[in-house]
Short mmCIF file of C-alpha atoms in Angstrom, two decimals:
data_model
loop_
_atom_site.label_atom_id
_atom_site.label_comp_id
_atom_site.label_asym_id
_atom_site.label_seq_id
_atom_site.Cartn_x
_atom_site.Cartn_y
_atom_site.Cartn_z
CA MET A 1 -29.46 62.40 6.44
CA PHE A 2 -26.43 64.71 6.55
CA ARG A 3 -24.96 66.07 9.73
CA ASP A 4 -21.69 67.92 10.22
CA ARG A 5 -21.82 68.48 13.99
CA PRO A 6 -20.48 65.67 16.19
CA GLN A 7 -22.78 64.05 18.72
CA ASP A 8 -21.84 64.58 22.41
CA CYS A 9 -18.39 65.64 21.28
CA THR A 10 -17.08 66.28 24.80
CA VAL A 11 -18.01 62.85 26.22
CA ARG A 12 -15.83 59.75 26.20
CA TYR A 13 -16.15 56.74 28.45
CA GLN A 14 -15.13 53.12 28.71
CA GLY A 15 -17.63 50.33 28.27
CA TYR A 16 -21.34 50.88 27.78
CA ARG A 17 -23.75 53.12 29.63
CA PRO A 18 -27.41 52.35 30.38
CA GLN A 19 -28.57 54.50 27.46
CA ASP A 20 -26.38 52.45 25.12
CA GLN A 21 -28.35 49.35 26.08
CA THR A 22 -31.44 50.91 24.47
CA ARG A 23 -29.82 50.86 21.04
CA PRO A 24 -31.35 48.35 18.60
CA TYR A 25 -27.98 46.61 18.26
CA ALA A 26 -27.47 46.17 22.02
CA GLN A 27 -27.44 42.39 21.67
CA PHE A 28 -23.98 42.71 20.09
CA MET A 29 -22.48 44.63 23.02
CA ALA A 30 -19.92 42.42 24.72
CA GLU A 31 -18.37 43.24 28.09
CA HIS A 32 -14.87 42.48 26.79
CA THR A 33 -13.10 42.02 23.48
CA THR A 34 -12.47 38.52 22.16
CA ARG A 35 -8.91 37.29 22.59
CA ALA A 36 -6.67 37.67 19.53
CA PRO A 37 -5.89 34.54 17.48
CA ARG A 38 -2.84 32.50 18.47
CA HIS A 39 -0.67 33.62 15.56
CA VAL A 40 -1.20 37.26 16.58
CA LEU A 41 -0.33 36.50 20.21
CA ASP A 42 2.80 34.67 19.07
CA ALA A 43 3.91 37.70 17.04
CA PHE A 44 3.10 40.04 19.93
CA GLU A 45 5.05 37.94 22.42
CA GLY A 46 7.98 37.44 20.04
CA PRO A 47 10.72 39.81 18.91
CA PRO A 48 10.23 42.59 16.35
CA LEU A 49 10.97 41.91 12.72
CA ALA A 50 14.48 42.43 11.43
CA GLU A 51 14.80 45.84 9.76
CA GLU A 52 15.87 44.38 6.43
CA SER A 53 12.82 42.07 6.26
CA ILE A 54 10.24 44.87 6.41
CA PRO A 55 8.78 45.76 3.00
CA PRO A 56 9.05 49.46 2.11
CA PHE A 57 5.98 51.65 2.17
CA ALA A 58 6.23 52.13 -1.59
CA ALA A 59 5.73 48.37 -2.04
CA MET A 60 2.38 48.23 -0.24
CA HIS A 61 0.51 48.29 -3.58
CA THR A 62 2.13 45.02 -4.64
CA ASP A 63 2.20 43.56 -1.12
CA LEU A 64 -1.61 43.87 -1.01
CA GLY A 65 -2.12 42.40 -4.47
CA ARG A 66 -5.28 40.70 -5.64
CA SER A 67 -3.71 37.27 -5.02
CA GLY A 68 -0.76 35.72 -3.25
CA TYR A 69 0.84 36.44 0.10
CA SER A 70 3.75 38.41 1.50
CA GLU A 71 6.65 36.88 3.39
CA ILE A 72 5.28 38.80 6.40
CA GLU A 73 1.56 38.51 7.03
CA THR A 74 1.65 39.11 10.80
CA GLY A 75 4.41 40.97 12.63
CA TYR A 76 5.73 44.35 13.71
CA GLY A 77 9.00 46.22 13.47
CA ARG A 78 10.84 49.44 12.68
CA GLN A 79 12.83 50.36 9.60
CA ALA A 80 16.24 51.99 9.83
CA GLY A 81 14.75 55.41 9.08
CA GLY A 82 12.26 55.14 11.96
CA VAL A 83 9.14 54.12 10.03
CA LEU A 84 7.04 51.63 12.02
CA PHE A 85 5.44 48.64 10.31
CA VAL A 86 2.58 46.40 11.42
CA ALA A 87 0.97 43.53 9.52
CA VAL A 88 -1.94 41.36 10.68
CA ARG A 89 -3.85 38.64 8.84
CA THR A 90 -7.33 37.79 10.12
CA VAL A 91 -9.45 34.87 8.88
CA MET A 92 -13.17 35.71 9.03
CA PRO A 93 -15.66 32.86 8.47
CA GLN A 94 -18.95 33.83 6.75
CA VAL A 95 -17.78 37.43 6.30
CA THR A 96 -17.79 39.10 2.87
CA PRO A 97 -15.76 42.12 1.70
CA ALA A 98 -19.01 44.05 1.19
CA MET A 99 -19.78 43.73 4.90
CA TRP A 100 -16.62 45.70 5.70
CA ASP A 101 -17.55 48.50 3.30
CA TRP A 102 -20.89 48.70 5.09
CA TRP A 103 -19.22 48.66 8.51
CA PHE A 104 -16.87 51.54 7.71
CA GLY A 105 -19.79 53.62 6.49
CA TRP A 106 -21.94 52.80 9.53
CA HIS A 107 -19.93 52.52 12.73
CA SER A 108 -18.34 55.93 13.35
CA VAL A 109 -21.50 57.99 13.76
CA GLU A 110 -21.69 57.28 17.49
CA ALA A 111 -19.46 55.88 20.20
CA ALA A 112 -21.77 52.96 21.04
CA ARG A 113 -21.37 51.57 17.52
CA TYR A 114 -17.61 52.08 17.58
CA LYS A 115 -17.37 50.24 20.89
CA LEU A 116 -18.84 47.11 19.29
CA TRP A 117 -15.49 46.72 17.53
CA HIS A 118 -13.31 46.74 20.66
CA PRO A 119 -15.34 47.30 23.85
CA ASP A 120 -12.24 47.44 26.05
CA ALA A 121 -10.30 50.11 24.12
CA HIS A 122 -12.74 52.24 22.10
CA LEU A 123 -14.03 55.33 23.89
CA TYR A 124 -15.38 57.86 21.39
CA ALA A 125 -16.19 58.26 17.68
CA SER A 126 -17.74 60.82 15.36
CA LEU A 127 -17.69 61.69 11.66
CA LYS A 128 -16.83 64.83 9.75
CA HIS A 129 -19.93 64.21 7.63
CA ASP A 130 -22.70 61.88 8.79
CA LEU A 131 -23.77 60.11 5.60
CA THR A 132 -25.14 56.99 7.29
CA GLY A 133 -28.68 57.74 6.11
CA ALA A 134 -27.77 58.90 2.60
CA ASP A 135 -29.00 56.92 -0.41
CA ILE A 136 -25.51 56.21 -1.74
CA ALA A 137 -23.23 53.18 -1.92
CA ASP A 138 -21.67 52.05 1.34
CA LYS A 139 -18.15 52.86 0.14
CA GLN A 140 -19.18 56.45 -0.68
CA LYS A 141 -20.19 56.97 2.94
CA TYR A 142 -16.61 56.73 4.20
CA VAL A 143 -14.25 57.34 1.26
CA GLY A 144 -13.45 61.07 1.34
CA ASN A 145 -14.80 61.29 4.88
CA THR A 146 -12.93 61.56 8.19
CA THR A 147 -13.59 59.68 11.41
CA TYR A 148 -12.46 61.09 14.77
CA VAL A 149 -11.80 58.54 17.48
CA ASP A 150 -10.44 58.27 21.01
CA GLU A 151 -9.07 54.81 21.75
CA TYR A 152 -6.44 53.03 23.75
CA VAL A 153 -3.65 51.35 21.81
CA GLY A 154 -1.96 49.42 24.57
CA PRO A 155 -1.76 51.68 27.64
CA LYS A 156 -1.69 54.91 25.61
CA LEU A 157 -4.80 56.94 24.82
CA GLN A 158 -4.75 58.10 21.20
CA GLN A 159 -6.94 60.86 19.72
CA LEU A 160 -6.95 60.33 15.99
CA GLY A 161 -8.48 61.68 12.82
CA ILE A 162 -8.49 59.11 10.01
CA GLU A 163 -9.19 60.41 6.52
CA PHE A 164 -10.29 57.62 4.21
CA ARG A 165 -8.91 57.73 0.68
CA ASP A 166 -9.85 56.09 -2.63
CA PRO A 167 -7.42 53.14 -2.89
CA ILE A 168 -7.68 52.92 -6.68
CA ALA A 169 -6.71 56.60 -6.99
CA HIS A 170 -3.64 55.73 -4.88
CA GLY A 171 -2.55 52.94 -7.20
CA PHE A 172 -4.08 49.84 -5.62
CA ASP A 173 -5.61 47.07 -7.71
CA VAL A 174 -9.02 46.30 -6.18
CA PRO A 175 -11.10 43.75 -8.11
CA PRO A 176 -14.92 43.80 -7.76
CA ASP A 177 -15.03 40.83 -5.37
CA GLN A 178 -12.61 42.48 -2.91
CA THR A 179 -12.38 45.72 -0.98
CA LEU A 180 -9.51 47.77 0.37
CA ILE A 181 -9.91 50.39 3.08
CA LEU A 182 -7.16 53.02 2.89
CA GLY A 183 -6.70 55.73 5.51
CA ARG A 184 -4.37 58.61 6.27
CA VAL A 185 -3.92 58.56 10.04
CA GLY A 186 -3.42 61.83 11.88
CA SER A 187 -3.99 63.62 15.16
CA SER A 188 -7.49 64.98 15.83
CA ILE A 189 -5.97 67.86 17.83
CA VAL A 190 -2.98 69.13 15.85
CA PRO A 191 -2.98 69.15 12.01
CA VAL A 192 -0.24 66.53 11.72
CA ASP A 193 -0.50 63.22 9.86
CA LEU A 194 1.22 60.25 11.48
CA GLY A 195 1.03 57.46 8.91
CA TRP A 196 -1.15 55.19 6.78
CA LEU A 197 -3.37 52.16 7.25
CA ALA A 198 -4.76 49.69 4.74
CA HIS A 199 -7.12 46.75 5.24
CA GLN A 200 -7.51 44.46 2.24
CA VAL A 201 -10.45 42.03 2.41
CA ARG A 202 -10.40 39.09 -0.02
CA PRO A 203 -12.81 36.16 -0.32
CA ILE A 204 -11.50 32.74 0.67
CA ASP A 205 -13.23 29.38 1.15
CA GLY A 206 -15.87 29.79 3.85
CA GLY A 207 -15.57 33.56 4.20
CA SER A 208 -12.88 36.22 3.83
CA GLU A 209 -9.41 37.15 4.99
CA MET A 210 -8.29 40.61 6.03
CA ARG A 211 -4.68 41.61 5.42
CA SER A 212 -3.97 44.76 7.45
CA ARG A 213 -0.95 47.02 7.04
CA PHE A 214 0.16 50.06 9.05
CA TYR A 215 3.06 52.37 8.24
CA LEU A 216 3.59 55.00 10.94
CA ASN A 217 5.99 57.91 11.40
CA ILE A 218 5.28 58.96 7.82
CA ARG A 219 4.27 62.50 8.64
CA GLY A 220 2.53 65.28 6.80
CA LEU A 221 0.06 68.12 7.38
CA HIS A 222 -3.69 68.36 6.94
CA LEU A 223 -6.25 71.11 7.23
CA PRO A 224 -7.35 71.37 10.86
CA ASN A 225 -10.93 70.74 11.90
CA LEU A 226 -11.18 73.37 14.62
CA GLU A 227 -14.49 72.15 16.00
CA GLN A 228 -13.27 68.57 16.36
CA ALA A 229 -9.95 69.73 17.82
CA ALA A 230 -11.75 71.86 20.41
CA CYS A 231 -14.01 68.95 21.33
CA ALA A 232 -11.02 66.60 21.66
CA VAL A 233 -9.29 69.05 23.99
CA ARG A 234 -12.44 69.39 26.08
CA ARG A 235 -12.66 65.60 26.38
CA GLY A 236 -9.16 65.75 27.88
CA ALA A 237 -6.31 66.08 25.44
CA SER A 238 -3.89 63.17 25.40
CA VAL A 239 -1.47 64.67 22.90
CA ASP A 240 2.06 65.70 23.81
CA PRO A 241 5.13 66.24 21.58
CA ARG A 242 6.25 62.64 22.06
CA ASP A 243 3.07 61.38 20.41
CA LEU A 244 4.24 62.77 17.07
CA VAL A 245 7.23 60.39 17.02
CA LEU A 246 5.77 56.96 17.67
CA SER A 247 7.90 54.31 19.38
CA LEU A 248 8.37 50.63 18.59
CA SER A 249 6.12 49.78 21.55
CA VAL A 250 3.25 51.50 19.75
CA ALA A 251 3.72 49.17 16.77
CA LYS A 252 3.74 46.14 19.07
CA ASP A 253 0.59 47.29 20.87
CA LEU A 254 -1.11 48.13 17.58
CA LEU A 255 -0.49 44.61 16.30
CA LEU A 256 -2.36 43.16 19.28
CA HIS A 257 -5.10 45.80 19.10
CA CYS A 258 -5.74 45.11 15.41
CA GLY A 259 -5.67 41.35 15.94
CA GLU A 260 -8.23 41.67 18.71
CA GLU A 261 -10.67 44.08 17.10
CA MET A 262 -10.80 42.45 13.65
CA ASN A 263 -11.26 38.98 15.12
CA HIS A 264 -13.85 40.23 17.62
CA LEU A 265 -16.02 42.03 15.08
CA ALA A 266 -15.77 39.23 12.52
CA GLY A 267 -17.45 36.93 15.03
CA PHE A 268 -20.79 38.73 14.71
CA LEU A 269 -20.45 40.99 11.64
CA PRO A 270 -22.58 38.73 9.37
CA GLU A 271 -25.50 38.88 11.79
CA LEU A 272 -25.06 42.62 12.47
CA HIS A 273 -24.94 43.33 8.74
CA ALA A 274 -28.03 41.20 8.07
CA GLN A 275 -30.04 43.17 10.61
CA PHE A 276 -28.88 46.74 9.97
CA SER A 277 -27.48 47.05 6.45
#
């Protein structure tokens, strides 16, 4: 199964519609997202990190090493040069790293799947290439692919294109019992990159832990996808020039958003994976 054209590319909506309830995974559709863990709420409600305490982007390879922990596992802040930083650690009982590779290859093909992750904030999703039915490894379905999403991060609607990269090719050490999802985050409307994300998933007693990192305001350019850009505009473009220079409030809101969605999905990912992988 290979499909380049997005499904219902002009439609975005909050929550679930009656037709979504006919999906075979409808039992996992929650009305609202699970509350973030207490340590995430404490970081969200507290002050930003001191500039000098934030690890540089170039150190992310060692920060997300195969073992050990960073001095900052959950927090947000801004470096002196304007780069935003977010870190979130999520403990996930009964979840394996392989389940996350499957999830990233499965969820973006339609909005109803994407909404499972954060039913309050996720509005739309599609893929550059639909490889969900291809007879290839789960990781091959998203690495080298691009997902296009509309979602709220705090009060602000974001329209993003996230190109997933091979973490090993970018210098990360990823042992066989772990996974690391690496993405270049950009706008789905204008060909401008906004930053990077990384989610390392390592096994721990009773399940796994996810160590998420975001570095934003690290800009670049990418080849535009004119069809996706046109669809995003027709859905109602949210982009304005201020979106290309992200504020500290975006980092704070992203910390809470990440803490909510990873914790929410981890609560049922083992059962979802068992039924649909």
